Amino acid sequence: MQRLKCISLILFLLLNATLRAQTYQQFLAEGDSCVARYDVFHALRAYQKAERVKPTVAVKLRLADCYYQRADYNRCAKILKALPADSLTHDAYRQLFYGYYFQKDYGRCIPVGKALVARYPDDGQIVAELAAALNLCDFSPEALQYVQAYCRRDSSNILVSRQYAFAYFYQRQFREASHVYDRLLALGDTTVNTLYMAGMTYEQLGDSLTAYRCLHRAAEKNNYQTARMLYHLARVTGLLKRYDEARKLISKGIGILDADRSLETDFYVLRGKINNEDPNSDTHKQKEAEKKAIEAMTDHPLTQRILALSTKDPTNQTRWVELLRRSTGYPEITDSLYHALGFDSKLSLHDATAILDSCGWVSMSKVQDASVALWLVVLHAPADILRKELPVLAIGAATGDLGPDALAQLQDRLAVLEGRPQRFGTQYITTADGHRELAPLLDPSRVDRWRNMVGMKTLSANE
């Protein structure tokens, strides 16, 4: 009796297993049939039923494929990631990669891409997409390694070459990028993005004509609908002295700016630059008239006399005067300039005080930016001369030739020389052990307020 029960149980289990196997195969066949008809919805249902009967790798691969085709990349990747790597087919591996890639989950997509390329190095599409992910994550040197290795076997793959060129561009290797973009254009790749990036590359190389040709074709293909593209096209058009065309492009670009107005200022600055350069524009004519008026008012002998206070690089004095003009109020810069320009402490001071004593404050209308050199020399004078000339230099600050920060620095310097605490915190002293530290302050609690009044940054921001 017991033996009969055992035989019955075994027969039941065998029958049940057979029925389950038949049911599994039926669901699998039903799903495959739906896939053949591109009926992914019903295929998914059939495979889900098959999985409940027998959760095999084969049915899981089919489920992942259905999710992938329905753009449910999260579920697709979740299924494939749980399977042993050696059970994944080439297509399944690609789906795992794209499952992360399309979700912009590059942290997971890159390791999968590397493993995929290691197994299938001739899959150019994956090489290109892996390089794109690396470029987007600031790993352009690594992207270059992958695309270079592939291009040694196949240099005509457009997808790979695009990422090849972009990796060079991203690393500012514009000459190398230009060679790859030339090859892409020769291969017939005239997509908007390739033309645009080629134009940007040649703009960086200073080849305005080639940049114009590429950017113009890109803008045409894009129906002039990208403001940043129009900005760069307008720039190179202006460099080619096609001023009217450049102004039209600027107007068009301003007209299509969206909620992000970050380019608006750049467009207006570029328009002003082009108007200044265009000899036929009213702005240029006005600038030329102003320049001639200033030239007529300039006292050239006095200007040269002031510039001669410096003994260094007399042929390039305009450059240092402009630098000096921008550095008033920054003692670490002005002190460095004073020594670098070779001022003779006695001779330069003698000539500077002679000019101030005979002419008073020499305005910029007479000597332009050269007047700032007088301030620099007096700033480094002994206390008695600085005290004597301070009222004269205060006139320069009042007229706008010197900024209020320049006058503040003069006042602080005199205070420190006379052993008094400084108001604005512009002066430093060297201690006995050779350390540089801020000279004593008149009122530390109010110093930042005083600095703000003369246009200086706070002391903490200036450190």
C-alpha angles and dihedrals in degrees: 000000000000090000091052090053092052092050090049092050092050091048090049093051092047091049091047092049090048091050091047091049091049091047091048091050091047093053091045092050091046090053093047090051091052091049090053087057091045088245095142094164095062091036088059091053092049093049091048089056090048090051091054089054096044121357097209128163089247094059092042090054089052092049091050090051091053092050090048092052089050090051091245089139096163094060091040092054092043092057096044095045090058093055123087110267092234090057093060118101121217090261092048091050089051091050090052090051094048091042087068097031095057090050089051089239092146094163089068098029096058097058090047090049092051092051090047094050090047089056097037107025093168094061095109095181093058091044088054094046092046090051089048091054091048091049091050090052094050093254095123096142088058091045088054091055092056097045094043091052091051095044091056085069099032120015095170098068104118096199093053094042092054091058090042091058094042093052089055091046092049090054090048092245089139098164091056091044091053092057091054092045089051089054091048092052090047089053088057098256100149099154117145094251095050092048091046095050091045089052091049090050094053090045088058090049091053094244095134096172095055090041089052093051093051096042092045092054091046092051091048092051089047092050089239091286102133116081096200091051090051091049093057091043090052090050096055091040089057091048087055087054093243089137101164091051091047092052091051090052091050091051090048091049093050089049094059099042109133130206089301101080095176092117096050095088091045090054093051092046090050091049090052091049092050092047089051091052098042106092090204097054122101090232092056092048090050091049091049091050091050090048092052091048091051090046090053092051096045117108098219099186091051091045091054090046090056093044089052089066084087118068096195128090099345091181092063101042095125090064096053093043089056090048090049090050090058095045104059110126094030106096095185088060099040093048090050091048092049092058097036092054093055101240111181104227093218105030096040091046092048092052094043094051090045089056093047093045093050101035104023114216108355106220126220089245087071104035104010115211093348089086089074089067089067089057092051094052095046090046088065095044126112117273097261094055093041090052091049096048098039095090090051092050090046087065088058090054092047092052093048096247087113122033122238087251090062091053090047090055091051091051092049092048092052092047093052092046089053093048096252127129115263124240105210103035098237099129130079130191133205115237126220091263091054100258121138115228139165113273115243116288127228092222119356091192092060102033096097091049090052092046091051090054091060095041100260128137119249116274092249091053091047095054 
